[in-house]
Each structure stands twice: as structure tokens, then as C-alpha cells.
Short mmCIF file of C-alpha atoms and ligand atoms in Angstrom, two decimals:
data_model
loop_
_atom_site.label_atom_id
_atom_site.label_comp_id
_atom_site.label_asym_id
_atom_site.label_seq_id
_atom_site.Cartn_x
_atom_site.Cartn_y
_atom_site.Cartn_z
CA MET S 1 58.91 5.87 9.14
CA GLY S 2 60.12 3.49 11.81
CA TYR S 3 56.68 1.84 12.50
CA ARG S 4 57.16 -1.82 12.18
CA THR S 5 54.08 -4.22 12.50
CA ASP S 6 53.40 -6.49 14.66
CA TRP S 7 50.29 -8.63 14.09
CA SER S 8 50.69 -10.65 17.32
CA VAL S 9 49.04 -7.86 19.44
CA VAL S 10 45.71 -8.84 17.48
CA PRO S 11 45.11 -12.54 18.73
CA GLU S 12 46.37 -11.29 22.04
CA SER S 13 43.70 -8.37 22.13
CA LEU S 14 41.21 -10.63 20.67
CA ASP S 15 39.10 -11.46 23.58
CA ILE S 16 38.84 -7.63 24.58
CA LEU S 17 38.15 -7.02 21.21
CA LEU S 18 34.98 -9.75 20.75
CA LYS S 19 33.76 -8.33 23.97
CA GLY S 20 33.20 -5.06 22.29
CA VAL S 21 31.87 -6.66 19.09
CA LEU S 22 29.22 -8.13 21.46
CA LEU S 23 28.28 -4.82 22.92
CA THR S 24 28.35 -3.08 19.36
CA LEU S 25 26.01 -6.04 18.30
CA GLU S 26 23.85 -5.64 21.29
CA ILE S 27 23.49 -1.81 21.18
CA SER S 28 23.02 -2.00 17.45
CA ILE S 29 20.31 -4.68 17.37
CA ILE S 30 18.15 -3.07 20.17
CA ALA S 31 18.74 0.47 18.58
CA LEU S 32 17.46 -1.16 15.41
CA MET S 33 14.37 -2.91 16.74
CA ILE S 34 13.48 0.45 18.29
CA SER S 35 14.20 2.46 15.03
CA ILE S 36 11.95 0.38 12.98
CA ALA S 37 9.09 1.08 15.58
CA ILE S 38 9.76 4.55 15.48
CA GLY S 39 10.22 4.72 12.01
CA VAL S 40 7.28 2.91 11.13
CA ILE S 41 5.04 5.05 13.37
CA ALA S 42 6.71 8.48 12.30
CA GLY S 43 6.34 7.10 8.68
CA LEU S 44 2.69 6.28 8.94
CA LEU S 45 2.26 9.77 10.69
CA ARG S 46 3.66 11.47 7.76
CA VAL S 47 1.32 10.16 5.30
CA SER S 48 -1.88 10.24 7.73
CA LYS S 49 -4.80 13.01 6.88
CA SER S 50 -4.13 14.52 10.45
CA LYS S 51 -2.22 17.49 9.81
CA PRO S 52 -1.01 18.14 13.21
CA LEU S 53 0.49 14.61 13.63
CA ALA S 54 2.10 14.79 10.17
CA PHE S 55 3.51 18.09 11.16
CA LEU S 56 4.84 16.80 14.39
CA ALA S 57 6.22 13.44 12.81
CA THR S 58 7.91 15.94 9.95
CA CYS S 59 9.52 18.34 12.72
CA TYR S 60 11.16 15.00 14.21
CA VAL S 61 12.59 13.83 11.08
CA GLU S 62 14.05 17.11 9.58
CA PHE S 63 15.45 18.01 13.16
CA VAL S 64 16.93 14.83 14.04
CA ARG S 65 18.36 14.41 10.47
CA GLY S 66 20.00 17.88 10.57
CA ILE S 67 22.19 17.37 13.94
CA PRO S 68 24.84 15.26 14.19
CA LEU S 69 24.70 11.86 15.96
CA LEU S 70 27.43 12.91 18.34
CA VAL S 71 25.61 15.91 19.76
CA LEU S 72 22.47 13.74 20.29
CA LEU S 73 24.13 11.29 22.16
CA ILE S 74 25.80 13.80 24.19
CA TRP S 75 22.48 15.38 24.96
CA ILE S 76 21.00 12.47 26.00
CA TYR S 77 23.60 10.87 28.07
CA PHE S 78 24.57 14.42 29.82
CA GLY S 79 21.03 16.06 29.42
CA LEU S 80 18.79 13.50 29.67
CA GLY S 81 20.88 11.31 31.95
CA ARG S 82 20.47 14.03 34.48
CA PHE S 83 16.99 13.81 35.14
CA PHE S 84 16.67 9.95 34.72
CA ARG S 85 19.34 7.61 35.41
CA LEU S 86 20.59 6.57 32.09
CA GLY S 87 23.67 4.44 32.20
CA ALA S 88 26.00 4.75 28.63
CA TYR S 89 24.33 1.73 27.48
CA TRP S 90 20.99 2.77 27.60
CA ALA S 91 21.71 6.62 26.51
CA ALA S 92 23.81 5.01 23.55
CA ILE S 93 20.72 2.61 22.56
CA ILE S 94 18.28 5.50 22.78
CA GLY S 95 20.40 7.99 21.05
CA LEU S 96 21.20 5.71 18.13
CA ALA S 97 17.24 4.82 17.94
CA VAL S 98 16.10 8.08 17.76
CA PHE S 99 18.66 9.03 15.26
CA SER S 100 18.29 6.16 13.08
CA GLY S 101 14.46 6.13 13.85
CA ALA S 102 14.32 9.59 11.41
CA PHE S 103 15.89 7.86 8.38
CA VAL S 104 13.60 4.84 8.85
CA ALA S 105 10.64 7.18 8.99
CA GLU S 106 11.57 8.58 5.44
CA ILE S 107 12.39 5.13 4.34
CA VAL S 108 8.78 3.76 5.45
CA ARG S 109 6.95 7.03 3.95
CA ALA S 110 8.39 6.71 0.48
CA GLY S 111 7.96 2.81 0.45
CA ILE S 112 4.08 3.58 1.22
CA GLN S 113 3.90 6.00 -1.12
CA ALA S 114 5.52 3.86 -3.40
CA VAL S 115 2.69 1.31 -3.38
CA PRO S 116 -0.03 2.43 -5.95
CA LYS S 117 -3.13 4.40 -5.18
CA GLY S 118 -5.17 1.74 -6.71
CA GLN S 119 -4.32 -0.57 -3.73
CA MET S 120 -5.54 1.62 -1.15
CA GLU S 121 -8.82 2.17 -3.22
CA ALA S 122 -9.51 -1.65 -3.84
CA ALA S 123 -9.19 -2.41 -0.25
CA ARG S 124 -11.14 0.33 1.12
CA SER S 125 -13.77 -0.65 -1.29
CA SER S 126 -14.18 -4.17 0.02
CA GLY S 127 -14.89 -2.86 3.39
CA MET S 128 -11.41 -2.67 5.13
CA SER S 129 -10.77 0.27 7.43
CA TYR S 130 -7.69 2.69 6.95
CA TYR S 131 -6.08 0.85 9.47
CA GLN S 132 -6.77 -2.80 8.10
CA ALA S 133 -6.47 -1.68 4.57
CA MET S 134 -2.37 -0.22 5.81
CA ARG S 135 -1.70 -3.48 8.00
CA LEU S 136 -2.79 -6.34 5.27
CA ILE S 137 -2.39 -4.62 2.11
CA ILE S 138 0.04 -1.51 2.14
CA LEU S 139 2.57 -2.06 4.78
CA PRO S 140 3.21 -5.96 3.45
CA GLN S 141 3.98 -4.49 -0.07
CA ALA S 142 5.92 -1.16 1.13
CA PHE S 143 8.12 -3.61 3.31
CA ARG S 144 9.15 -5.40 0.14
CA LYS S 145 10.01 -1.93 -1.67
CA VAL S 146 11.94 -0.69 1.19
CA LEU S 147 14.21 -3.77 2.00
CA PRO S 148 17.37 -2.58 0.04
CA PRO S 149 17.24 1.17 1.29
CA MET S 150 16.73 -0.60 5.18
CA ALA S 151 19.85 -2.32 4.77
CA SER S 152 21.75 0.33 3.83
CA GLN S 153 20.24 2.39 7.01
CA PHE S 154 21.37 -0.68 9.28
CA ILE S 155 24.72 -0.99 7.67
CA ILE S 156 25.24 2.64 8.51
CA LEU S 157 23.65 1.94 12.10
CA ILE S 158 26.01 -0.30 13.22
CA LYS S 159 28.72 2.14 11.94
CA ASP S 160 27.54 5.01 13.55
CA SER S 161 27.28 2.99 16.82
CA SER S 162 31.26 3.60 16.91
CA LEU S 163 30.36 7.09 18.30
CA VAL S 164 28.65 5.69 21.40
CA SER S 165 32.37 5.14 22.32
CA THR S 166 32.46 9.22 23.17
CA ILE S 167 29.90 8.57 25.70
CA SER S 168 32.05 5.73 27.44
CA ALA S 169 29.76 2.94 26.12
CA ALA S 170 32.30 -0.07 26.04
CA ASP S 171 31.59 -0.98 22.28
CA LEU S 172 34.41 -2.26 19.87
CA THR S 173 35.44 1.18 19.14
CA LEU S 174 35.97 2.13 22.89
CA ASN S 175 37.71 -1.33 23.57
CA ALA S 176 39.90 -0.49 20.71
CA LYS S 177 40.92 2.89 21.82
CA ASN S 178 41.52 1.66 25.05
CA LEU S 179 43.80 -0.97 23.94
CA VAL S 180 45.81 1.29 21.78
CA ALA S 181 46.38 3.68 24.57
CA TYR S 182 48.02 0.72 26.39
CA ASN S 183 50.14 -1.23 23.52
CA PHE S 184 50.19 1.81 21.08
CA ARG S 185 49.84 -0.88 18.13
CA SER S 186 46.98 1.47 16.36
CA PHE S 187 47.46 0.02 12.64
CA GLU S 188 47.03 -3.33 13.77
CA ILE S 189 44.28 -3.07 16.31
CA TRP S 190 42.39 -0.52 14.07
CA THR S 191 42.73 -2.63 11.04
CA ALA S 192 41.54 -5.62 13.22
CA VAL S 193 38.48 -3.28 14.29
CA ALA S 194 37.58 -2.63 10.33
CA PHE S 195 37.92 -6.52 9.55
CA LEU S 196 35.32 -6.81 12.63
CA TYR S 197 32.83 -3.98 11.73
CA PHE S 198 32.94 -5.22 8.09
CA ALA S 199 31.99 -8.91 9.34
CA MET S 200 29.07 -7.61 10.98
CA THR S 201 27.66 -5.42 8.27
CA PHE S 202 28.39 -8.00 5.69
CA THR S 203 26.72 -10.77 7.56
CA LEU S 204 23.75 -8.13 7.93
CA SER S 205 23.66 -7.67 4.37
CA MET S 206 23.49 -11.17 3.42
CA ILE S 207 20.82 -11.74 5.84
CA ILE S 208 18.68 -8.81 4.41
CA ARG S 209 19.49 -10.48 1.01
CA HIS S 210 17.90 -13.55 2.04
CA PHE S 211 14.73 -12.04 2.80
CA GLU S 212 14.59 -9.92 -0.36
CA HIS S 213 14.83 -13.06 -2.24
CA LYS S 214 12.05 -14.58 0.16
CA TYR S 215 9.60 -11.86 -0.68
CA LYS S 216 10.03 -10.89 -3.91
CA VAL S 217 6.71 -10.29 -5.78
CA VAL S 218 6.17 -10.73 -9.50
CA GLU S 219 4.80 -7.64 -10.58
CA MET M 1 -31.47 -0.04 -5.09
CA ILE M 2 -29.17 2.31 -6.16
CA SER M 3 -30.65 6.23 -6.09
CA ILE M 4 -28.67 9.21 -7.02
CA LYS M 5 -30.27 12.20 -6.14
CA HIS M 6 -29.28 15.75 -7.64
CA VAL M 7 -25.69 14.86 -7.21
CA SER M 8 -22.95 17.75 -8.11
CA LYS M 9 -19.30 17.56 -7.58
CA SER M 10 -16.12 19.37 -8.59
CA PHE M 11 -12.45 19.20 -8.26
CA GLY M 12 -11.68 22.67 -7.68
CA THR M 13 -13.35 24.81 -10.20
CA LEU M 14 -13.71 22.18 -12.62
CA LYS M 15 -17.79 20.77 -12.50
CA VAL M 16 -17.62 17.01 -12.93
CA LEU M 17 -21.12 16.37 -11.97
CA GLU M 18 -23.71 18.59 -12.42
CA ASN M 19 -27.09 17.82 -10.91
CA VAL M 20 -26.97 14.33 -11.63
CA SER M 21 -29.99 11.93 -10.66
CA LEU M 22 -30.16 8.29 -11.56
CA GLU M 23 -32.43 5.40 -10.19
CA VAL M 24 -31.20 1.72 -10.90
CA PRO M 25 -33.96 -0.99 -9.43
CA ARG M 26 -33.21 -4.13 -7.92
CA SER M 27 -31.77 -6.69 -10.49
CA HIS M 28 -31.15 -4.31 -13.25
CA VAL M 29 -28.03 -3.68 -15.34
CA TYR M 30 -26.93 -0.26 -16.17
CA ALA M 31 -24.56 0.51 -18.73
CA LEU M 32 -22.97 3.97 -18.31
CA ILE M 33 -21.56 5.29 -21.60
CA GLY M 34 -20.38 8.79 -23.11
CA PRO M 35 -17.07 10.20 -24.25
CA SER M 36 -13.83 10.77 -22.28
CA GLY M 37 -14.07 13.12 -19.35
CA ALA M 38 -17.94 13.04 -19.09
CA GLY M 39 -17.52 12.08 -15.57
CA LYS M 40 -18.57 8.29 -15.81
CA SER M 41 -15.78 7.29 -13.44
CA THR M 42 -16.38 10.08 -10.93
CA LEU M 43 -20.06 8.98 -10.69
CA ILE M 44 -19.59 5.69 -10.10
CA ARG M 45 -16.79 6.19 -7.37
CA THR M 46 -19.19 8.37 -6.00
CA ILE M 47 -21.88 5.54 -5.14
CA ASN M 48 -19.01 3.87 -2.96
CA ALA M 49 -17.61 7.13 -1.56
CA LEU M 50 -14.38 6.59 -3.13
CA GLU M 51 -15.03 10.28 -4.16
CA GLY M 52 -17.04 12.93 -1.94
CA ILE M 53 -19.85 15.00 -3.32
CA LYS M 54 -20.70 18.50 -2.90
CA ALA M 55 -24.41 18.35 -2.89
CA GLY M 56 -27.09 15.57 -3.18
CA GLU M 57 -27.71 12.28 -2.03
CA ILE M 58 -26.98 8.79 -2.88
CA HIS M 59 -28.67 5.63 -1.46
CA VAL M 60 -27.52 2.16 -1.95
CA ASP M 61 -30.45 -0.31 -0.60
CA GLY M 62 -31.90 2.23 1.58
CA VAL M 63 -28.37 3.40 2.87
CA SER M 64 -27.32 7.14 2.87
CA ILE M 65 -23.87 6.78 1.55
CA HIS M 66 -22.28 10.29 2.01
CA SER M 67 -24.19 10.73 5.61
CA PRO M 68 -21.58 11.30 8.30
CA ARG M 69 -23.72 8.86 10.18
CA THR M 70 -23.21 6.06 7.90
CA ASN M 71 -20.69 3.47 8.81
CA ILE M 72 -18.84 3.30 5.54
CA ASN M 73 -16.77 0.50 6.03
CA LYS M 74 -19.97 -1.72 6.95
CA THR M 75 -21.83 -0.31 3.87
CA ARG M 76 -19.08 -0.63 1.40
CA ALA M 77 -18.98 -4.23 2.18
CA ASP M 78 -22.14 -4.53 0.32
CA ILE M 79 -20.90 -2.60 -2.83
CA GLY M 80 -18.38 -4.53 -5.00
CA PHE M 81 -16.21 -2.38 -7.19
CA VAL M 82 -14.09 -3.69 -9.95
CA PHE M 83 -11.47 -1.33 -11.49
CA GLN M 84 -10.21 -0.88 -14.86
CA SER M 85 -6.86 -1.48 -13.67
CA PHE M 86 -7.84 -4.97 -11.65
CA ASN M 87 -5.96 -3.58 -8.76
CA LEU M 88 -5.32 -7.21 -7.56
CA TYR M 89 -3.02 -7.26 -4.25
CA PRO M 90 0.38 -8.45 -5.73
CA HIS M 91 1.49 -9.96 -2.51
CA LEU M 92 -1.16 -12.20 -2.24
CA THR M 93 -2.32 -15.21 -3.92
CA ALA M 94 -5.70 -15.21 -6.19
CA LEU M 95 -7.06 -17.35 -3.45
CA GLN M 96 -5.75 -14.98 -0.78
CA ASN M 97 -6.85 -11.69 -2.96
CA VAL M 98 -10.77 -13.43 -2.50
CA THR M 99 -10.56 -14.26 1.07
CA VAL M 100 -8.79 -11.28 2.64
CA SER M 101 -11.75 -9.22 3.07
CA PRO M 102 -14.11 -11.70 4.16
CA ILE M 103 -11.65 -13.03 6.91
CA ASN M 104 -10.71 -9.61 7.82
CA VAL M 105 -13.85 -7.48 7.30
CA LYS M 106 -16.47 -10.03 7.76
CA LYS M 107 -14.86 -12.27 10.38
CA ILE M 108 -15.70 -15.49 8.39
CA ASN M 109 -13.67 -18.41 9.50
CA LEU M 110 -10.63 -19.18 7.49
CA LYS M 111 -11.80 -22.58 6.26
CA GLU M 112 -15.25 -21.34 5.00
CA ALA M 113 -13.72 -18.16 3.57
CA ALA M 114 -11.54 -20.50 1.67
CA ASP M 115 -14.05 -23.00 0.36
CA LYS M 116 -16.18 -19.92 -0.56
CA GLY M 117 -12.92 -18.52 -2.82
CA LYS M 118 -12.45 -21.51 -4.13
CA GLU M 119 -16.04 -22.08 -5.30
CA LEU M 120 -15.97 -18.84 -6.52
CA LEU M 121 -13.06 -18.84 -8.65
CA ALA M 122 -13.79 -22.38 -10.11
CA SER M 123 -17.09 -20.64 -11.26
CA LEU M 124 -15.33 -17.93 -13.30
CA GLY M 125 -12.95 -20.74 -15.17
CA LEU M 126 -9.73 -20.29 -12.52
CA HIS M 127 -9.77 -23.38 -10.86
CA ASP M 128 -6.29 -23.96 -11.43
CA LYS M 129 -5.05 -20.47 -10.19
CA PHE M 130 -5.79 -20.66 -6.73
CA ASP M 131 -2.15 -20.33 -5.58
CA SER M 132 -1.16 -17.95 -8.32
CA PHE M 133 0.15 -14.37 -7.74
CA PRO M 134 -1.20 -11.91 -10.00
CA GLY M 135 1.92 -11.12 -11.55
CA GLN M 136 1.90 -14.57 -13.06
CA LEU M 137 -1.91 -14.28 -14.48
CA SER M 138 -2.95 -12.50 -17.83
CA GLY M 139 -4.95 -9.53 -17.62
CA GLY M 140 -8.47 -11.42 -18.19
CA GLN M 141 -7.43 -13.76 -15.40
CA GLN M 142 -6.62 -10.91 -13.11
CA GLN M 143 -10.02 -9.21 -13.95
CA ARG M 144 -11.89 -12.36 -13.23
CA VAL M 145 -10.09 -12.67 -9.83
CA ALA M 146 -11.13 -8.97 -9.24
CA ILE M 147 -14.69 -9.83 -9.87
CA ALA M 148 -14.11 -12.98 -7.45
CA ARG M 149 -12.77 -10.89 -4.83
CA SER M 150 -15.79 -8.61 -5.05
CA LEU M 151 -18.23 -11.51 -5.22
CA ALA M 152 -16.63 -12.89 -2.10
CA MET M 153 -18.26 -10.37 0.24
CA ASP M 154 -21.67 -10.84 -1.03
CA PRO M 155 -22.48 -7.63 -2.29
CA LYS M 156 -26.02 -6.10 -3.01
CA VAL M 157 -24.56 -4.14 -6.16
CA MET M 158 -21.88 -4.52 -8.35
CA LEU M 159 -20.16 -1.34 -10.05
CA PHE M 160 -17.82 -1.88 -12.85
CA ASP M 161 -15.31 0.88 -14.14
CA GLU M 162 -14.38 0.12 -17.66
CA PRO M 163 -13.57 -3.66 -16.70
CA THR M 164 -12.39 -4.60 -19.90
CA SER M 165 -10.40 -1.26 -21.28
CA ALA M 166 -7.05 -2.52 -19.89
CA LEU M 167 -7.43 -6.17 -21.82
CA ASP M 168 -6.16 -7.67 -25.13
CA PRO M 169 -9.06 -7.92 -27.24
CA GLU M 170 -9.03 -11.81 -27.23
CA MET M 171 -9.78 -11.64 -23.22
CA ILE M 172 -12.29 -9.18 -23.35
CA LYS M 173 -14.85 -11.74 -24.07
CA GLU M 174 -13.90 -13.95 -20.89
CA VAL M 175 -14.46 -11.02 -18.61
CA LEU M 176 -17.81 -9.97 -20.52
CA ASP M 177 -18.90 -13.42 -20.14
CA ALA M 178 -18.57 -13.42 -16.27
CA ILE M 179 -20.39 -9.96 -16.11
CA ARG M 180 -23.10 -11.61 -18.53
CA LYS M 181 -23.50 -14.58 -16.17
CA LEU M 182 -23.58 -12.49 -13.09
CA ALA M 183 -26.52 -10.72 -14.82
CA THR M 184 -28.24 -13.76 -14.92
CA THR M 185 -28.14 -14.41 -11.08
CA GLY M 186 -30.28 -10.91 -10.61
CA MET M 187 -27.33 -8.59 -9.60
CA THR M 188 -27.98 -5.10 -9.71
CA MET M 189 -25.19 -3.57 -11.53
CA ILE M 190 -23.85 -0.20 -13.40
CA VAL M 191 -21.08 -1.06 -15.63
CA VAL M 192 -19.19 1.75 -17.40
CA THR M 193 -18.09 0.48 -20.69
CA HIS M 194 -17.27 1.34 -24.13
CA GLU M 195 -18.05 -2.22 -25.32
CA MET M 196 -21.61 -1.03 -27.04
CA GLY M 197 -22.43 -4.90 -28.25
CA PHE M 198 -22.23 -5.92 -24.65
CA ALA M 199 -24.40 -2.84 -23.46
CA ARG M 200 -27.10 -3.51 -26.19
CA GLU M 201 -27.44 -7.26 -25.30
CA ILE M 202 -27.30 -7.37 -21.47
CA CYS M 203 -28.12 -3.71 -19.93
CA ASN M 204 -32.07 -2.87 -19.08
CA GLN M 205 -30.92 0.83 -19.51
CA ILE M 206 -28.10 2.67 -21.39
CA VAL M 207 -27.16 6.07 -19.47
CA PHE M 208 -25.59 8.28 -21.81
CA MET M 209 -23.37 10.86 -19.92
CA ALA M 210 -21.59 13.88 -21.37
CA ASP M 211 -20.35 17.19 -20.07
CA SER M 212 -20.79 16.32 -16.41
CA LYS M 213 -24.57 15.64 -16.59
CA ILE M 214 -26.62 12.53 -17.64
CA VAL M 215 -28.09 13.47 -21.05
CA GLU M 216 -30.00 10.71 -21.73
CA VAL M 217 -31.46 7.30 -20.55
CA ALA M 218 -33.09 4.73 -22.47
CA PRO M 219 -33.73 1.02 -23.21
CA PRO M 220 -30.74 -0.32 -25.47
CA LYS M 221 -33.16 -0.58 -28.42
CA GLU M 222 -34.06 2.68 -28.48
CA PHE M 223 -30.94 4.23 -27.64
CA PHE M 224 -28.97 2.61 -30.20
CA GLY M 225 -31.97 2.88 -32.75
CA ALA M 226 -32.94 6.32 -32.23
CA PRO M 227 -31.34 8.39 -29.77
CA LYS M 228 -33.05 11.30 -29.01
CA THR M 229 -30.53 13.86 -28.03
CA GLU M 230 -28.12 15.30 -30.65
CA ARG M 231 -25.29 14.90 -28.19
CA ALA M 232 -25.84 11.15 -28.05
CA GLN M 233 -26.56 10.75 -31.94
CA ASP M 234 -22.97 12.36 -32.32
CA PHE M 235 -21.21 10.01 -29.96
CA LEU M 236 -22.61 7.08 -31.42
CA SER M 237 -21.95 7.81 -34.88
CA LYS M 238 -18.28 8.57 -33.94
CA VAL M 239 -17.94 4.95 -31.98
CA LEU M 240 -20.18 3.31 -34.03
CA ASN M 241 -18.40 4.11 -37.31
CA HIS M 242 -14.81 2.69 -37.00
N1 ATP Q 1 -8.64 13.41 -9.08
C1 ATP Q 1 -9.03 14.47 -9.81
N2 ATP Q 1 -8.57 15.72 -9.66
C2 ATP Q 1 -8.99 16.50 -10.75
N3 ATP Q 1 -9.54 16.50 -11.66
C3 ATP Q 1 -9.99 15.35 -11.97
C4 ATP Q 1 -9.77 14.02 -11.11
N4 ATP Q 1 -10.38 12.86 -11.37
C5 ATP Q 1 -11.00 13.50 -12.42
N5 ATP Q 1 -10.91 14.44 -12.92
C6 ATP Q 1 -11.32 15.16 -14.11
O1 ATP Q 1 -12.66 15.40 -13.98
C7 ATP Q 1 -13.06 15.04 -15.05
C8 ATP Q 1 -14.30 13.48 -15.26
O2 ATP Q 1 -13.41 12.51 -15.24
P1 ATP Q 1 -13.70 11.20 -15.26
O3 ATP Q 1 -12.68 10.28 -14.73
O4 ATP Q 1 -15.13 11.02 -14.53
O5 ATP Q 1 -14.22 10.87 -17.06
P2 ATP Q 1 -14.70 9.51 -17.50
O6 ATP Q 1 -16.00 9.94 -18.05
O7 ATP Q 1 -14.37 8.25 -16.60
O8 ATP Q 1 -13.62 9.67 -18.83
P3 ATP Q 1 -12.92 8.14 -18.91
O9 ATP Q 1 -14.02 7.58 -20.22
O10 ATP Q 1 -11.59 9.04 -19.88
O11 ATP Q 1 -12.57 7.30 -18.18
C9 ATP Q 1 -12.44 15.07 -16.15
O12 ATP Q 1 -12.01 16.14 -16.52
C10 ATP Q 1 -11.04 14.67 -15.31
O13 ATP Q 1 -9.78 15.18 -16.19
MG1 MG Q 2 -12.93 6.59 -16.50
#
């Protein structure tokens, strides 16, 4: 084949790629925060004694886990966007957060259920309310148990965020697509893109590993 | 102090408590003994509503435990409960285990709670373990932390569900000594136990349960000397002859 690589396009395009990195990071981090909030609430509802609330949370988790993120993004951008003036930026964040939240909910639920039953009994025996016991005793232990699966989920979130390019959010992937359309250097540009995604996810892994180490419990 | 009247309970179709009644006066220590599956754990767990009941009434210091109008969180703060498996909070230090409820439930200030927690731990021989995590402590030490954790709430009664059954033999004594010391302070207690020597020595009454019922209640001398019921004679011959 006659494709001759020319890596000089990478430094030339670096400012555009890095702009994309910034937006990808921004969207991912905000979506991550919101997905943790959604996930913790939905996870708590799933283990709560209230049947209707648990059912509602289950519906959310099962439904969202069963549909492609791409469709969810398009629904939110074009569907919800009709009623509220959502730009691509917020549609991307909401879509990612709602999608990832369902997975986080499952992780949180599993984490809570992995805490031995005696912990809740001891906490309630000493006069704590259900809410206090959750906050002071159960969730801190569940948090430590869920760090590894949470790390995987967040890495997936960063990579999934490349799909927001389809609703025209100017993330790393969209900027790369535009660059390639202009200079036809797809191999070089996408390799650079892969490297940049890897740099983001690897850094995140390291940060989470640090927390894992810091909050390790001797059992 | 603890009044159990005609309490019944089932798990599904299995009857675990059948018309159980028991009165424990203030400052008395009652041992609850009997074969495995008799319902001892279930009974003691109904006293602080870890288990619900189907019929009957339980009062602790005049408060009806299973009445829907009772503030159960407030009432449980007055009832210490010590588990066979300790159930210490593994993410908190020994001292934090002891202070977390006084601070968050009783709203006692940090300094006062810590001072009292240290005093309690020290009185149980744990003066050098304040900052240890449960995973760094032996079973006997963990159970003493658990006792301190209950005592930190200034309970009116203490309930123990086989507090020494999960311990290696050499650690049983340190925990029993702690309970013995507590008895001398006038604490009202019910202790589910297989330690017959301990029951005989410190308990005012022996409560013998079998097949979901209280079969016999008698002072230790009578109970161990001349059990009245055949069921108790049978049980004693099994546990004392090995
Ligand atoms: N949560 C539960 N669900 C169903 N059955 C239960 C439950 N807890 C206890 N049981 C049953 O109730 C009966 C009484 O159990 P309990 O634990 O009160 O006995 P115990 O006297 O404490 O026995 P042990 O000396 O073995 O601790 C047993 O047959 C037990 O299998
Ligand atoms: Mg038991």
C-alpha cells in the first residue's frame, strides 16, 4: 500500500488535539461527579426497604444498561433538546452521567451488600438511625470495596465519552475527525489520539490506586 | 427492668418462640442457656428489636420495645448489645468504634466522648490499643472493645449473645472477667452462654430454653444441683460430661 507515514502532522495538530483533550476531560469529570451522585442514590434505593423506590431504581438501571450510549445521547440531544435549550456540551454530560450512573448504581449496591449484616445490626443496636448507620458505618466500608470496579467504570466512561463527538461536542475524537478530514493523516492522528486517551485513563488508574492504598482496611 | 410477656415469634412456619415470659429485676444477671436452635439468640434479639415479634410484649425500664409509638433509636441507645462475632467497625480505630455512637447519637462533644472512651478502654485493659484497628487486635481484645462500645452509651441493661463462643480458650477468661466486673457495678444483664462455670458463679438465675420455650428458671445452685425438668437434666448431663 502506498501510505507513507508522516508523523510531523502530530506536533502540528497538537494544539487542536490538546483542546480536545481538555474538553474530553472536562465532560468526563463533570459526568463522573454526576454519575456518582446518581449511582449512590440509585444504589441506596435498590437496597432500601421501600418496594416502589427499589423498583423504580431497578427500572432505571436495567433500562439504561440495556440501550446503547449512542442512542441515549441522541435522545437527549435531539429529544430533550427540543424542550430545553441544551447545547451539545450539556447533552453530552447528561447523557454520559445518566448512562454511567446505572453502572455505578450496580457497583454501589454490590458494595453495600458486601458489607456483613452484623455491621448494620451493631450500628442500629447502638441507637443509630438507618440513615446514620448507612452514612457512618456501611457506606465508608462499601466505598473501600468498590474502588477497583469504580476505577474500571471511570476508565470506560472516559473512553465512552468519545461517542459525544456524534452529537457535535468538540471533544478529542471530534477534533481528530476534523483534522483527518483536512489532512488525511488518519493513522498518525488516531495513534496520537489513542496515546492521549491512554494517558488520561492511566493517570486516573494511578490516582485511584493511590486511594485504594490509602484507605486499605486490615480485616 | 426487663419484662418479657407471652412473646411468640415464627420464621415462616417455624415457631422459634412460643409464649415466652421472663422478668429480670434491676441489677440482676441472668444466664440464658440451652441446646443449639432453642431460640436463645432470637429471644435476646427481640429485646432490642433486632427481631420483631408476632405476639406478646417486651418492656425495658418501662418502655414498650415493640410498640410502634416507641422511638426505637432512642430506646436502643439504652440497651447494650454484644455479639458473638464482635461486629466491630473495621474502618474505625478502637477508640472511634467506642465514640462514634456517643458523638452521633447522643451528640456528646468530641473531647468528652474521647475522654470517656479512653477511660472505658483502659478499664478493660486496652490502654495501649486506642488507635489500633479491629483487624490488628486479637479476638479477646476485639470483644473487649465491643463491650466498651456498648458501655459508652451508658446503657441501662446489657445483652450478650454468646460473647465468648468465637474466642480461643486462652482469651475467654479476659472477656468473662470484663463481664464479671460489670456485674459488680450493678448492671442488669442477660448473657447467652455455654460457659457453665461462669453462669454458676455470677448469675442470679439460670434460664433454660429448649424447643422455643423457657423450660426452667432457677438459681444456679438449684439448677445445677437438682434440675427439675427432664429436658434440663438431659442437657446438663450432655454439657457437663465431656
Ligand atoms: N433469620 C432466620 N430465618 C429463619 N430461621 C431462623 C433465622 N434465625 C434463626 N432461625 C431458626 O430459628 C431457630 C432458633 O434459632 P436461634 O439462633 O435463636 O437459636 P439459638 O438457641 O441461639 O442456637 P445456638 O446455640 O446455635 O446459637 C433455629 O431453628 C434457627 O434455624
Ligand atoms: Mg445463638
